[in-house]
mmCIF file of C-alpha atoms and ligand atoms in Angstrom:
data_model
loop_
_atom_site.group_PDB
_atom_site.id
_atom_site.type_symbol
_atom_site.label_atom_id
_atom_site.label_comp_id
_atom_site.label_asym_id
_atom_site.label_seq_id
_atom_site.Cartn_x
_atom_site.Cartn_y
_atom_site.Cartn_z
ATOM 1 C CA MET H 1 0.000 0.000 0.000
ATOM 2 C CA PRO H 2 1.468 3.365 -0.942
ATOM 3 C CA GLY H 3 2.126 5.849 1.853
ATOM 4 C CA LYS H 4 0.256 9.099 2.122
ATOM 5 C CA VAL H 5 1.669 12.600 2.031
ATOM 6 C CA VAL H 6 -0.343 15.682 2.994
ATOM 7 C CA LEU H 7 0.685 18.669 0.877
ATOM 8 C CA ALA H 8 -0.065 22.303 1.736
ATOM 9 C CA TYR H 9 -1.558 23.222 -1.626
ATOM 10 C CA SER H 10 -1.939 26.842 -2.733
ATOM 11 C CA GLY H 11 -3.016 26.128 -6.289
ATOM 12 C CA GLY H 12 0.023 27.879 -7.754
ATOM 13 C CA LEU H 13 2.566 26.437 -10.163
ATOM 14 C CA ASP H 14 5.053 25.162 -7.546
ATOM 15 C CA THR H 15 2.587 23.152 -5.525
ATOM 16 C CA SER H 16 0.710 21.991 -8.625
ATOM 17 C CA VAL H 17 3.885 20.467 -10.007
ATOM 18 C CA ALA H 18 4.635 19.177 -6.507
ATOM 19 C CA ILE H 19 1.481 17.027 -6.453
ATOM 20 C CA ARG H 20 2.750 15.083 -9.411
ATOM 21 C CA TRP H 21 6.387 15.077 -8.309
ATOM 22 C CA ILE H 22 5.590 13.731 -4.829
ATOM 23 C CA ALA H 23 3.348 10.996 -6.199
ATOM 24 C CA GLU H 24 6.184 9.909 -8.451
ATOM 25 C CA HIS H 25 9.193 10.320 -6.160
ATOM 26 C CA GLU H 26 7.607 9.189 -2.925
ATOM 27 C CA GLN H 27 5.442 6.523 -4.514
ATOM 28 C CA ALA H 28 2.730 8.025 -2.384
ATOM 29 C CA GLU H 29 -0.857 9.149 -2.460
ATOM 30 C CA VAL H 30 -0.983 12.905 -2.227
ATOM 31 C CA ILE H 31 -3.627 14.588 -0.104
ATOM 32 C CA ALA H 32 -3.849 18.248 -1.071
ATOM 33 C CA LEU H 33 -4.767 20.566 1.794
ATOM 34 C CA THR H 34 -5.742 24.125 0.928
ATOM 35 C CA ILE H 35 -6.037 26.433 3.870
ATOM 36 C CA ASN H 36 -7.988 29.659 3.849
ATOM 37 C CA VAL H 37 -6.243 32.216 6.041
ATOM 38 C CA GLY H 38 -7.928 35.088 4.267
ATOM 39 C CA ASN H 39 -6.311 34.882 0.863
ATOM 40 C CA GLN H 40 -9.111 35.582 -1.559
ATOM 41 C CA ARG H 41 -9.002 32.809 -4.110
ATOM 42 C CA ASP H 42 -11.475 30.459 -5.704
ATOM 43 C CA LEU H 43 -10.948 27.632 -3.249
ATOM 44 C CA GLU H 44 -13.306 25.229 -4.974
ATOM 45 C CA ALA H 45 -11.442 25.675 -8.268
ATOM 46 C CA ILE H 46 -8.157 25.030 -6.466
ATOM 47 C CA ARG H 47 -9.576 21.870 -4.904
ATOM 48 C CA GLU H 48 -10.712 20.611 -8.291
ATOM 49 C CA ARG H 49 -7.353 21.381 -9.859
ATOM 50 C CA ALA H 50 -5.598 19.288 -7.209
ATOM 51 C CA LEU H 51 -7.781 16.296 -8.064
ATOM 52 C CA GLN H 52 -7.318 16.871 -11.766
ATOM 53 C CA ILE H 53 -3.528 16.827 -11.362
ATOM 54 C CA GLY H 54 -3.745 13.554 -9.520
ATOM 55 C CA ALA H 55 -4.203 14.171 -5.825
ATOM 56 C CA ALA H 56 -5.943 11.221 -4.188
ATOM 57 C CA LYS H 57 -7.918 13.619 -2.066
ATOM 58 C CA ALA H 58 -8.265 17.389 -1.837
ATOM 59 C CA LEU H 59 -9.432 19.239 1.256
ATOM 60 C CA VAL H 60 -10.189 22.890 1.912
ATOM 61 C CA VAL H 61 -10.139 24.202 5.456
ATOM 62 C CA ASP H 62 -11.396 27.623 6.465
ATOM 63 C CA ALA H 63 -8.920 28.593 9.178
ATOM 64 C CA ARG H 64 -9.652 32.323 9.265
ATOM 65 C CA GLN H 65 -11.231 32.294 12.703
ATOM 66 C CA LEU H 66 -8.369 30.256 14.180
ATOM 67 C CA PHE H 67 -5.912 32.596 12.512
ATOM 68 C CA VAL H 68 -7.531 35.683 14.009
ATOM 69 C CA ASP H 69 -8.059 34.296 17.514
ATOM 70 C CA HIS H 70 -4.836 32.380 18.052
ATOM 71 C CA PHE H 71 -2.308 34.195 15.890
ATOM 72 C CA ILE H 72 -3.267 37.709 14.794
ATOM 73 C CA ILE H 73 -4.788 38.951 18.061
ATOM 74 C CA PRO H 74 -1.960 37.587 20.240
ATOM 75 C CA ALA H 75 0.600 39.176 17.912
ATOM 76 C CA LEU H 76 -1.288 42.490 18.055
ATOM 77 C CA LYS H 77 -1.427 42.386 21.852
ATOM 78 C CA ALA H 78 2.302 41.686 21.870
ATOM 79 C CA GLY H 79 2.966 44.545 19.444
ATOM 80 C CA ALA H 80 4.990 42.103 17.352
ATOM 81 C CA VAL H 81 6.648 43.886 14.434
ATOM 82 C CA TYR H 82 9.840 42.428 12.947
ATOM 83 C CA GLU H 83 12.758 44.848 12.777
ATOM 84 C CA GLY H 84 10.369 47.672 13.501
ATOM 85 C CA GLN H 85 8.663 47.290 10.123
ATOM 86 C CA TYR H 86 7.060 43.965 9.222
ATOM 87 C CA PRO H 87 3.831 42.972 11.012
ATOM 88 C CA LEU H 88 4.642 39.304 10.309
ATOM 89 C CA ALA H 89 1.577 38.312 8.283
ATOM 90 C CA THR H 90 3.210 35.501 6.335
ATOM 91 C CA ALA H 91 5.259 34.363 9.312
ATOM 92 C CA LEU H 92 2.177 34.087 11.551
ATOM 93 C CA SER H 93 0.297 31.854 9.131
ATOM 94 C CA ARG H 94 3.020 29.208 8.963
ATOM 95 C CA PRO H 95 2.651 27.582 12.382
ATOM 96 C CA LEU H 96 -1.118 27.435 11.840
ATOM 97 C CA ILE H 97 -0.693 25.754 8.453
ATOM 98 C CA ALA H 98 1.834 23.352 10.002
ATOM 99 C CA LYS H 99 -0.655 22.466 12.752
ATOM 100 C CA LEU H 100 -3.411 21.768 10.219
ATOM 101 C CA LEU H 101 -1.063 19.678 8.067
ATOM 102 C CA VAL H 102 -0.261 17.581 11.113
ATOM 103 C CA ASP H 103 -3.953 17.246 12.061
ATOM 104 C CA VAL H 104 -4.856 16.022 8.587
ATOM 105 C CA ALA H 105 -1.829 13.729 8.483
ATOM 106 C CA ARG H 106 -3.041 12.113 11.714
ATOM 107 C CA ALA H 107 -6.623 11.809 10.522
ATOM 108 C CA GLU H 108 -5.544 10.273 7.232
ATOM 109 C CA GLY H 109 -2.767 8.066 8.576
ATOM 110 C CA ALA H 110 -0.093 9.835 6.527
ATOM 111 C CA THR H 111 3.601 9.394 7.188
ATOM 112 C CA ALA H 112 4.748 12.711 5.764
ATOM 113 C CA VAL H 113 3.664 16.271 5.137
ATOM 114 C CA ALA H 114 4.886 18.509 2.330
ATOM 115 C CA HIS H 115 5.182 22.175 1.448
ATOM 116 C CA GLY H 116 6.245 24.208 -1.583
ATOM 117 C CA CYS H 117 8.950 26.351 0.030
ATOM 118 C CA THR H 118 12.348 26.948 -1.500
ATOM 119 C CA GLY H 119 15.570 26.303 0.377
ATOM 120 C CA LYS H 120 16.435 29.997 0.662
ATOM 121 C CA GLY H 121 13.600 31.433 2.680
ATOM 122 C CA ASN H 122 12.185 31.607 6.167
ATOM 123 C CA ASP H 123 9.006 29.682 5.470
ATOM 124 C CA GLN H 124 10.716 26.300 5.091
ATOM 125 C CA VAL H 125 12.221 26.799 8.533
ATOM 126 C CA ARG H 126 8.873 27.756 10.068
ATOM 127 C CA PHE H 127 7.115 24.724 8.577
ATOM 128 C CA ASP H 128 9.845 22.213 9.334
ATOM 129 C CA VAL H 129 10.475 23.397 12.889
ATOM 130 C CA SER H 130 6.745 23.554 13.682
ATOM 131 C CA VAL H 131 6.045 20.088 12.297
ATOM 132 C CA GLY H 132 9.073 18.802 14.184
ATOM 133 C CA ALA H 133 7.613 20.165 17.418
ATOM 134 C CA LEU H 134 4.080 18.880 16.867
ATOM 135 C CA ALA H 135 4.828 15.521 15.268
ATOM 136 C CA PRO H 136 8.477 14.514 15.343
ATOM 137 C CA ASP H 137 7.654 11.198 13.667
ATOM 138 C CA LEU H 138 6.311 12.856 10.499
ATOM 139 C CA ARG H 139 8.705 13.397 7.645
ATOM 140 C CA VAL H 140 8.683 16.714 5.809
ATOM 141 C CA VAL H 141 8.967 16.612 2.036
ATOM 142 C CA ALA H 142 9.943 19.861 0.345
ATOM 143 C CA PRO H 143 9.980 19.202 -3.420
ATOM 144 C CA VAL H 144 10.995 22.721 -4.473
ATOM 145 C CA ARG H 145 14.055 22.415 -2.231
ATOM 146 C CA GLU H 146 14.914 19.052 -3.756
ATOM 147 C CA TRP H 147 13.906 18.859 -7.340
ATOM 148 C CA GLU H 148 16.016 19.555 -10.388
ATOM 149 C CA LEU H 149 13.560 22.110 -11.842
ATOM 150 C CA LYS H 150 15.634 25.248 -11.551
ATOM 151 C CA THR H 151 13.462 27.859 -13.204
ATOM 152 C CA ARG H 152 9.836 28.639 -13.748
ATOM 153 C CA GLU H 153 10.326 27.556 -17.364
ATOM 154 C CA ASP H 154 11.594 24.140 -16.181
ATOM 155 C CA GLU H 155 8.485 23.784 -14.072
ATOM 156 C CA ILE H 156 6.184 24.764 -16.919
ATOM 157 C CA GLU H 157 7.939 22.281 -19.151
ATOM 158 C CA TYR H 158 7.538 19.554 -16.503
ATOM 159 C CA ALA H 159 3.871 20.500 -16.152
ATOM 160 C CA GLN H 160 3.299 20.260 -19.889
ATOM 161 C CA ARG H 161 5.095 16.939 -20.109
ATOM 162 C CA HIS H 162 2.894 15.488 -17.367
ATOM 163 C CA GLY H 163 -0.370 17.074 -18.472
ATOM 164 C CA ILE H 164 -0.583 19.284 -15.421
ATOM 165 C CA PRO H 165 -2.915 22.231 -16.046
ATOM 166 C CA ILE H 166 -0.889 25.391 -15.557
ATOM 167 C CA PRO H 167 -2.651 27.859 -13.265
ATOM 168 C CA VAL H 168 -4.229 30.588 -15.358
ATOM 169 C CA THR H 169 -2.700 33.418 -13.374
ATOM 170 C CA LYS H 170 -1.048 35.951 -15.657
ATOM 171 C CA ALA H 171 2.681 35.541 -15.667
ATOM 172 C CA SER H 172 4.014 37.739 -12.905
ATOM 173 C CA PRO H 173 7.656 38.253 -12.025
ATOM 174 C CA TYR H 174 6.656 38.648 -8.364
ATOM 175 C CA SER H 175 6.217 36.132 -5.605
ATOM 176 C CA THR H 176 3.328 37.004 -3.353
ATOM 177 C CA ASP H 177 1.720 35.636 -0.240
ATOM 178 C CA GLU H 178 -1.391 36.969 1.422
ATOM 179 C CA ASN H 179 -3.638 36.479 4.389
ATOM 180 C CA LEU H 180 -5.891 38.542 6.667
ATOM 181 C CA TRP H 181 -2.980 40.340 8.329
ATOM 182 C CA GLY H 182 -1.181 41.415 5.177
ATOM 183 C CA ARG H 183 0.240 40.816 1.757
ATOM 184 C CA SER H 184 3.932 40.124 1.001
ATOM 185 C CA ILE H 185 5.540 40.794 -2.371
ATOM 186 C CA GLU H 186 9.081 39.948 -3.420
ATOM 187 C CA ALA H 187 11.283 39.165 -6.441
ATOM 188 C CA GLY H 188 11.396 40.733 -9.895
ATOM 189 C CA ILE H 189 12.544 44.342 -9.988
ATOM 190 C CA LEU H 190 12.167 44.531 -6.190
ATOM 191 C CA GLU H 191 15.421 42.596 -5.883
ATOM 192 C CA ASP H 192 17.163 45.851 -6.758
ATOM 193 C CA PRO H 193 16.868 47.740 -3.469
ATOM 194 C CA TRP H 194 17.501 51.048 -5.252
ATOM 195 C CA GLN H 195 14.389 50.712 -7.420
ATOM 196 C CA GLU H 196 11.162 52.273 -6.256
ATOM 197 C CA PRO H 197 8.453 49.598 -6.146
ATOM 198 C CA PRO H 198 6.283 49.888 -9.263
ATOM 199 C CA GLU H 199 2.621 50.661 -8.691
ATOM 200 C CA GLU H 200 1.568 47.363 -10.305
ATOM 201 C CA ILE H 201 2.708 45.283 -7.318
ATOM 202 C CA TYR H 202 0.049 46.692 -5.006
ATOM 203 C CA ALA H 203 -3.327 45.020 -4.724
ATOM 204 C CA TRP H 204 -4.785 46.179 -1.414
ATOM 205 C CA THR H 205 -3.725 49.793 -1.202
ATOM 206 C CA ARG H 206 -4.517 52.680 -3.456
ATOM 207 C CA SER H 207 -1.608 54.892 -4.354
ATOM 208 C CA PRO H 208 -1.417 57.720 -1.768
ATOM 209 C CA ARG H 209 -1.295 60.077 -4.775
ATOM 210 C CA GLU H 210 -4.732 58.879 -5.850
ATOM 211 C CA ALA H 211 -6.210 58.465 -2.406
ATOM 212 C CA PRO H 212 -9.193 60.661 -1.448
ATOM 213 C CA ASP H 213 -8.473 64.316 -0.667
ATOM 214 C CA THR H 214 -10.621 64.152 2.440
ATOM 215 C CA PRO H 215 -9.148 62.357 5.433
ATOM 216 C CA ARG H 216 -11.044 59.450 6.939
ATOM 217 C CA TYR H 217 -11.253 59.279 10.732
ATOM 218 C CA VAL H 218 -11.659 55.878 12.368
ATOM 219 C CA GLU H 219 -12.262 54.938 15.979
ATOM 220 C CA ILE H 220 -11.047 51.592 17.237
ATOM 221 C CA GLY H 221 -12.391 50.307 20.557
ATOM 222 C CA PHE H 222 -10.284 47.862 22.586
ATOM 223 C CA GLU H 223 -11.075 45.638 25.545
ATOM 224 C CA GLN H 224 -8.056 44.241 27.355
ATOM 225 C CA GLY H 225 -5.905 44.724 24.287
ATOM 226 C CA VAL H 226 -8.378 43.142 21.861
ATOM 227 C CA PRO H 227 -10.003 45.321 19.161
ATOM 228 C CA VAL H 228 -13.766 44.984 19.546
ATOM 229 C CA SER H 229 -15.315 47.886 17.688
ATOM 230 C CA LEU H 230 -14.923 50.090 14.643
ATOM 231 C CA ASP H 231 -16.504 53.548 14.689
ATOM 232 C CA GLY H 232 -18.590 52.564 17.682
ATOM 233 C CA GLN H 233 -19.962 49.435 16.059
ATOM 234 C CA ARG H 234 -19.147 46.169 17.819
ATOM 235 C CA LEU H 235 -17.572 43.723 15.387
ATOM 236 C CA ASP H 236 -15.925 40.319 15.583
ATOM 237 C CA GLY H 237 -12.213 40.328 14.877
ATOM 238 C CA LEU H 238 -12.505 38.840 11.416
ATOM 239 C CA THR H 239 -15.032 41.436 10.230
ATOM 240 C CA LEU H 240 -13.177 44.282 11.889
ATOM 241 C CA ILE H 241 -9.885 43.361 10.204
ATOM 242 C CA SER H 242 -11.567 42.888 6.829
ATOM 243 C CA GLU H 243 -13.392 46.230 6.987
ATOM 244 C CA LEU H 244 -10.293 48.039 8.141
ATOM 245 C CA THR H 245 -8.311 46.536 5.270
ATOM 246 C CA GLU H 246 -10.786 48.121 2.854
ATOM 247 C CA ILE H 247 -10.980 51.495 4.577
ATOM 248 C CA ALA H 248 -7.271 51.986 5.209
ATOM 249 C CA GLY H 249 -6.312 50.487 1.844
ATOM 250 C CA GLU H 250 -8.541 53.040 0.137
ATOM 251 C CA HIS H 251 -6.448 55.781 1.774
ATOM 252 C CA GLY H 252 -3.145 54.201 0.768
ATOM 253 C CA VAL H 253 -2.242 53.235 4.324
ATOM 254 C CA GLY H 254 0.022 50.276 5.088
ATOM 255 C CA ARG H 255 2.680 50.170 2.379
ATOM 256 C CA ILE H 256 5.998 48.986 3.773
ATOM 257 C CA ASP H 257 9.354 48.713 2.000
ATOM 258 C CA HIS H 258 11.584 46.537 4.148
ATOM 259 C CA LEU H 259 15.106 45.322 3.547
ATOM 260 C CA GLU H 260 15.001 42.545 6.074
ATOM 261 C CA ASN H 261 17.299 40.002 7.643
ATOM 262 C CA ARG H 262 16.161 36.505 6.831
ATOM 263 C CA LEU H 263 16.838 33.705 9.258
ATOM 264 C CA VAL H 264 19.038 31.942 6.699
ATOM 265 C CA GLY H 265 21.440 34.887 6.673
ATOM 266 C CA ILE H 266 20.319 36.623 3.496
ATOM 267 C CA LYS H 267 19.221 40.246 3.365
ATOM 268 C CA SER H 268 16.064 40.458 1.324
ATOM 269 C CA ARG H 269 13.893 43.279 0.035
ATOM 270 C CA GLU H 270 10.233 42.731 0.662
ATOM 271 C CA ILE H 271 7.221 44.944 0.137
ATOM 272 C CA TYR H 272 4.233 44.569 2.418
ATOM 273 C CA GLU H 273 0.698 45.846 2.254
ATOM 274 C CA THR H 274 -0.833 45.780 5.686
ATOM 275 C CA PRO H 275 -3.609 48.369 5.958
ATOM 276 C CA ALA H 276 -5.439 46.780 8.901
ATOM 277 C CA ALA H 277 -2.297 45.771 10.776
ATOM 278 C CA THR H 278 -0.789 49.238 10.408
ATOM 279 C CA VAL H 279 -3.890 50.921 11.855
ATOM 280 C CA LEU H 280 -4.469 48.387 14.624
ATOM 281 C CA LEU H 281 -0.842 48.283 15.762
ATOM 282 C CA ALA H 282 -0.718 52.091 15.902
ATOM 283 C CA ALA H 283 -4.015 52.281 17.766
ATOM 284 C CA HIS H 284 -3.065 49.551 20.216
ATOM 285 C CA ALA H 285 0.304 51.124 20.970
ATOM 286 C CA ALA H 286 -1.350 54.493 21.564
ATOM 287 C CA LEU H 287 -3.760 52.971 24.062
ATOM 288 C CA GLU H 288 -0.913 51.227 25.855
ATOM 289 C CA HIS H 289 0.840 54.556 26.195
ATOM 290 C CA MET H 290 -2.221 55.770 28.054
ATOM 291 C CA THR H 291 -2.846 52.732 30.241
ATOM 292 C CA LEU H 292 0.566 51.198 31.011
ATOM 293 C CA SER H 293 3.157 52.642 33.343
ATOM 294 C CA LYS H 294 6.550 53.789 32.122
ATOM 295 C CA ASP H 295 8.224 50.648 33.456
ATOM 296 C CA GLN H 296 5.619 48.406 31.854
ATOM 297 C CA LEU H 297 6.102 50.170 28.518
ATOM 298 C CA ARG H 298 9.886 49.781 28.696
ATOM 299 C CA MET H 299 9.706 46.076 29.459
ATOM 300 C CA LYS H 300 6.908 45.451 26.985
ATOM 301 C CA ALA H 301 8.999 46.969 24.177
ATOM 302 C CA LEU H 302 11.716 44.424 24.919
ATOM 303 C CA VAL H 303 9.204 41.599 24.997
ATOM 304 C CA ALA H 304 7.621 42.832 21.751
ATOM 305 C CA GLN H 305 10.932 42.537 19.993
ATOM 306 C CA ALA H 306 11.628 39.070 21.376
ATOM 307 C CA TYR H 307 8.090 38.060 20.420
ATOM 308 C CA ALA H 308 8.512 39.356 16.862
ATOM 309 C CA ASP H 309 11.805 37.505 16.514
ATOM 310 C CA LEU H 310 10.359 34.223 17.690
ATOM 311 C CA ILE H 311 7.471 34.486 15.234
ATOM 312 C CA TYR H 312 9.820 35.362 12.394
ATOM 313 C CA ASN H 313 12.250 32.626 13.327
ATOM 314 C CA GLY H 314 9.707 29.821 13.399
ATOM 315 C CA LEU H 315 9.697 29.286 17.163
ATOM 316 C CA TRP H 316 5.940 29.460 17.725
ATOM 317 C CA PHE H 317 5.610 26.073 19.416
ATOM 318 C CA THR H 318 8.056 26.678 22.234
ATOM 319 C CA ALA H 319 7.959 27.193 25.987
ATOM 320 C CA HIS H 320 9.758 30.495 25.402
ATOM 321 C CA HIS H 321 6.700 31.624 23.459
ATOM 322 C CA GLN H 322 4.363 30.497 26.237
ATOM 323 C CA ASP H 323 6.375 32.497 28.758
ATOM 324 C CA LEU H 324 6.315 35.671 26.679
ATOM 325 C CA ALA H 325 2.613 35.211 25.888
ATOM 326 C CA ALA H 326 1.854 34.959 29.607
ATOM 327 C CA TYR H 327 3.628 38.260 30.202
ATOM 328 C CA VAL H 328 1.841 39.926 27.292
ATOM 329 C CA HIS H 329 -1.522 38.624 28.488
ATOM 330 C CA SER H 330 -0.909 40.052 31.928
ATOM 331 C CA THR H 331 0.005 43.480 30.542
ATOM 332 C CA GLN H 332 -3.311 43.771 28.681
ATOM 333 C CA ARG H 333 -5.611 43.750 31.764
ATOM 334 C CA HIS H 334 -6.173 47.500 31.605
ATOM 335 C CA VAL H 335 -5.632 48.153 27.903
ATOM 336 C CA THR H 336 -9.256 49.154 27.378
ATOM 337 C CA GLY H 337 -10.482 52.255 25.619
ATOM 338 C CA THR H 338 -10.851 53.914 22.247
ATOM 339 C CA VAL H 339 -8.325 55.374 19.837
ATOM 340 C CA ARG H 340 -9.107 57.824 17.074
ATOM 341 C CA LEU H 341 -6.947 57.873 13.959
ATOM 342 C CA ARG H 342 -6.785 59.936 10.820
ATOM 343 C CA LEU H 343 -6.126 58.110 7.549
ATOM 344 C CA TYR H 344 -4.959 60.426 4.837
ATOM 345 C CA LYS H 345 -2.978 59.811 1.649
ATOM 346 C CA GLY H 346 -0.859 56.969 2.955
ATOM 347 C CA THR H 347 -0.500 58.215 6.500
ATOM 348 C CA CYS H 348 -2.105 56.895 9.629
ATOM 349 C CA ALA H 349 -1.910 59.259 12.583
ATOM 350 C CA VAL H 350 -3.270 58.745 16.059
ATOM 351 C CA VAL H 351 -5.180 61.919 16.893
ATOM 352 C CA GLY H 352 -6.994 60.968 20.087
ATOM 353 C CA ARG H 353 -7.309 58.353 22.784
ATOM 354 C CA THR H 354 -9.579 57.806 25.769
ATOM 355 C CA SER H 355 -9.775 55.102 28.418
ATOM 356 C CA PRO H 356 -11.739 54.382 31.596
ATOM 357 C CA GLU H 357 -8.443 53.015 32.945
ATOM 358 C CA SER H 358 -6.279 55.900 31.816
ATOM 359 C CA LEU H 359 -3.168 56.815 33.785
ATOM 360 C CA TYR H 360 -3.196 60.271 32.243
ATOM 361 C CA ASP H 361 -4.180 62.793 34.913
ATOM 362 C CA TYR H 362 -5.211 66.186 33.607
ATOM 363 C CA SER H 363 -4.819 67.889 36.962
ATOM 364 C CA LEU H 364 -1.197 66.726 37.132
ATOM 365 C CA ALA H 365 -0.361 67.570 33.519
ATOM 366 C CA THR H 366 -2.081 70.902 33.055
ATOM 367 C CA TYR H 367 -0.400 74.296 32.932
ATOM 368 C CA ASP H 368 -3.817 75.901 33.312
ATOM 369 C CA LYS H 369 -5.798 76.368 36.483
ATOM 370 C CA GLY H 370 -6.735 73.193 38.293
ATOM 371 C CA ASP H 371 -3.077 72.219 38.615
ATOM 372 C CA ARG H 372 -2.619 69.783 41.526
ATOM 373 C CA PHE H 373 1.103 69.185 40.961
ATOM 374 C CA ASP H 374 3.176 70.615 43.808
ATOM 375 C CA GLN H 375 6.014 72.423 42.051
ATOM 376 C CA ARG H 376 7.788 73.195 45.340
ATOM 377 C CA ALA H 377 8.183 69.458 45.963
ATOM 378 C CA ALA H 378 10.186 69.224 42.743
ATOM 379 C CA VAL H 379 13.122 70.926 44.470
ATOM 380 C CA GLY H 380 13.585 68.126 47.006
ATOM 381 C CA PHE H 381 13.087 65.503 44.327
ATOM 382 C CA ILE H 382 15.814 67.005 42.149
ATOM 383 C CA GLN H 383 18.114 67.342 45.153
ATOM 384 C CA ILE H 384 17.998 63.584 45.739
ATOM 385 C CA TRP H 385 17.837 62.581 42.047
ATOM 386 C CA GLY H 386 20.974 64.563 41.263
ATOM 387 C CA LEU H 387 22.853 63.432 44.380
ATOM 388 C CA PRO H 388 24.892 60.605 42.801
ATOM 389 C CA VAL H 389 25.639 62.792 39.797
ATOM 390 C CA ARG H 390 27.126 65.506 42.019
ATOM 391 C CA VAL H 391 29.088 63.001 44.074
ATOM 392 C CA GLN H 392 30.660 61.429 41.007
ATOM 393 C CA ALA H 393 31.431 64.755 39.366
ATOM 394 C CA GLN H 394 33.242 65.920 42.512
ATOM 395 C CA ALA H 395 35.113 62.702 43.103
ATOM 396 C CA GLN H 396 36.139 61.825 39.557
ATOM 397 C CA LEU H 397 35.098 64.001 36.653
ATOM 398 C CA LEU H 398 35.943 67.593 37.565
ATOM 399 C CA ALA H 399 39.516 66.593 38.395
ATOM 400 C CA GLN H 400 40.179 64.862 35.053
ATOM 401 C CA PRO H 401 43.023 66.474 33.074
ATOM 402 C CA GLU H 402 40.820 66.570 29.954
ATOM 403 C CA GLY H 403 38.041 68.396 31.840
ATOM 404 C CA PRO H 404 34.651 67.308 33.184
ATOM 405 C CA LEU H 405 33.275 66.181 29.808
ATOM 406 C CA GLY H 406 36.147 63.750 29.185
ATOM 407 C CA PHE H 407 36.525 62.809 25.542
ATOM 408 C CA LEU H 408 33.540 64.951 24.645
ATOM 409 C CA GLU H 409 35.491 68.113 25.551
ATOM 410 C CA ALA H 410 36.357 70.256 22.543
ATOM 411 C CA PRO H 411 39.952 69.566 21.466
ATOM 412 C CA LYS H 412 42.489 72.099 22.772
ATOM 413 C CA GLN H 413 44.011 74.307 20.059
HETATM 414 N N1 LIG U 1 9.751 37.802 4.015
HETATM 415 C C1 LIG U 1 8.483 37.469 4.598
HETATM 416 C C2 LIG U 1 8.674 36.425 5.673
HETATM 417 O O1 LIG U 1 9.645 35.759 5.710
HETATM 418 C C3 LIG U 1 7.463 36.994 3.575
HETATM 419 C C4 LIG U 1 7.834 35.737 2.853
HETATM 420 C C5 LIG U 1 6.846 35.302 1.811
HETATM 421 N N2 LIG U 1 6.837 36.244 0.752
HETATM 422 C C6 LIG U 1 6.559 35.989 -0.531
HETATM 423 N N3 LIG U 1 6.540 36.974 -1.324
HETATM 424 N N4 LIG U 1 6.316 34.803 -0.939
HETATM 425 O O2 LIG U 1 7.830 36.292 6.526
#
């Protein structure tokens, strides 16, 4: 009896050729699994294509709700943004896809799972490491990493030779990936980091030049770090993200040009379109600035970076992640309130915030009447605060031959 391999099937050329290649090279039945994480495609057509190519079975799973609840929202609460730029859309979907591959492999009695990643990117690492954590006994087959088909032309030739219908997408020099949290575009002219991205690569955002002349204000309501309303209307996460993608995209918000550090050591230029993520991350951060203390904000920024790195680096299924998630969860207890933002020709600016749990105290901050801050007490505070500075200056710095500023002193003529 031939073994079974569950392939993460997107319907594109790589994974279409992979169905046939795996069947041949693994002597296995291929089960094609197409996962909907918010990439708008004709899923039924993709399913049928898999069967037509020779998959023994083809499944479609709608994982959008899981993706929102267990990946996007936690990443938003964490403020996870890789290298200060990339909201991690593609990276977040990988552990979910790996989990579903493993689930189907178990249900079907498969001995291997497969994906269409190349050997140069991050995604292969995320899939392989995640599968290794969830099901160490399952083998991972990565045809694109292994096969002898070097170029797209080789693949098309292989497809023609084996009667594989070539996906009717118009030939594009770009490689794209999309889900609810964002769209990633790479390759083609973008590989020259000096070149401005051509307008044709964008699908979710209008050019800021052509965006409406009137700004659009949006209000995002949060409860304990979770976005729950848009312009006062309570919405589930999936609807809220989808609507925000439309609204912010219309105003050209969320275009990112990132020259990033891949896990495999390569610097790579990637363009992202993340209208909803850009707005929600800005809104969430603004509310945290109102509801978290200075110390909490400092520590949370460190955790956010560690969290972003672990997502990027494929370490979702780790105890380290559980530890950081527990910290993040704890920080969100009071992150409740509403943030107002202005979307205008590619920009997204926070213009207002309000919270029932705000730490902002008008009577302490104001320079107008109603001031409760005791300015005389500042004198004693500064006396003590500056004490170690004065002691050190007296004992060490003033006596230095180069003067009290040390090497910062202007050179003597
Ligand atoms: N560089 C991004 C990441 O590693 C996106 C990768 C997928 N991009 C693509 N165009 N296929 O998460």
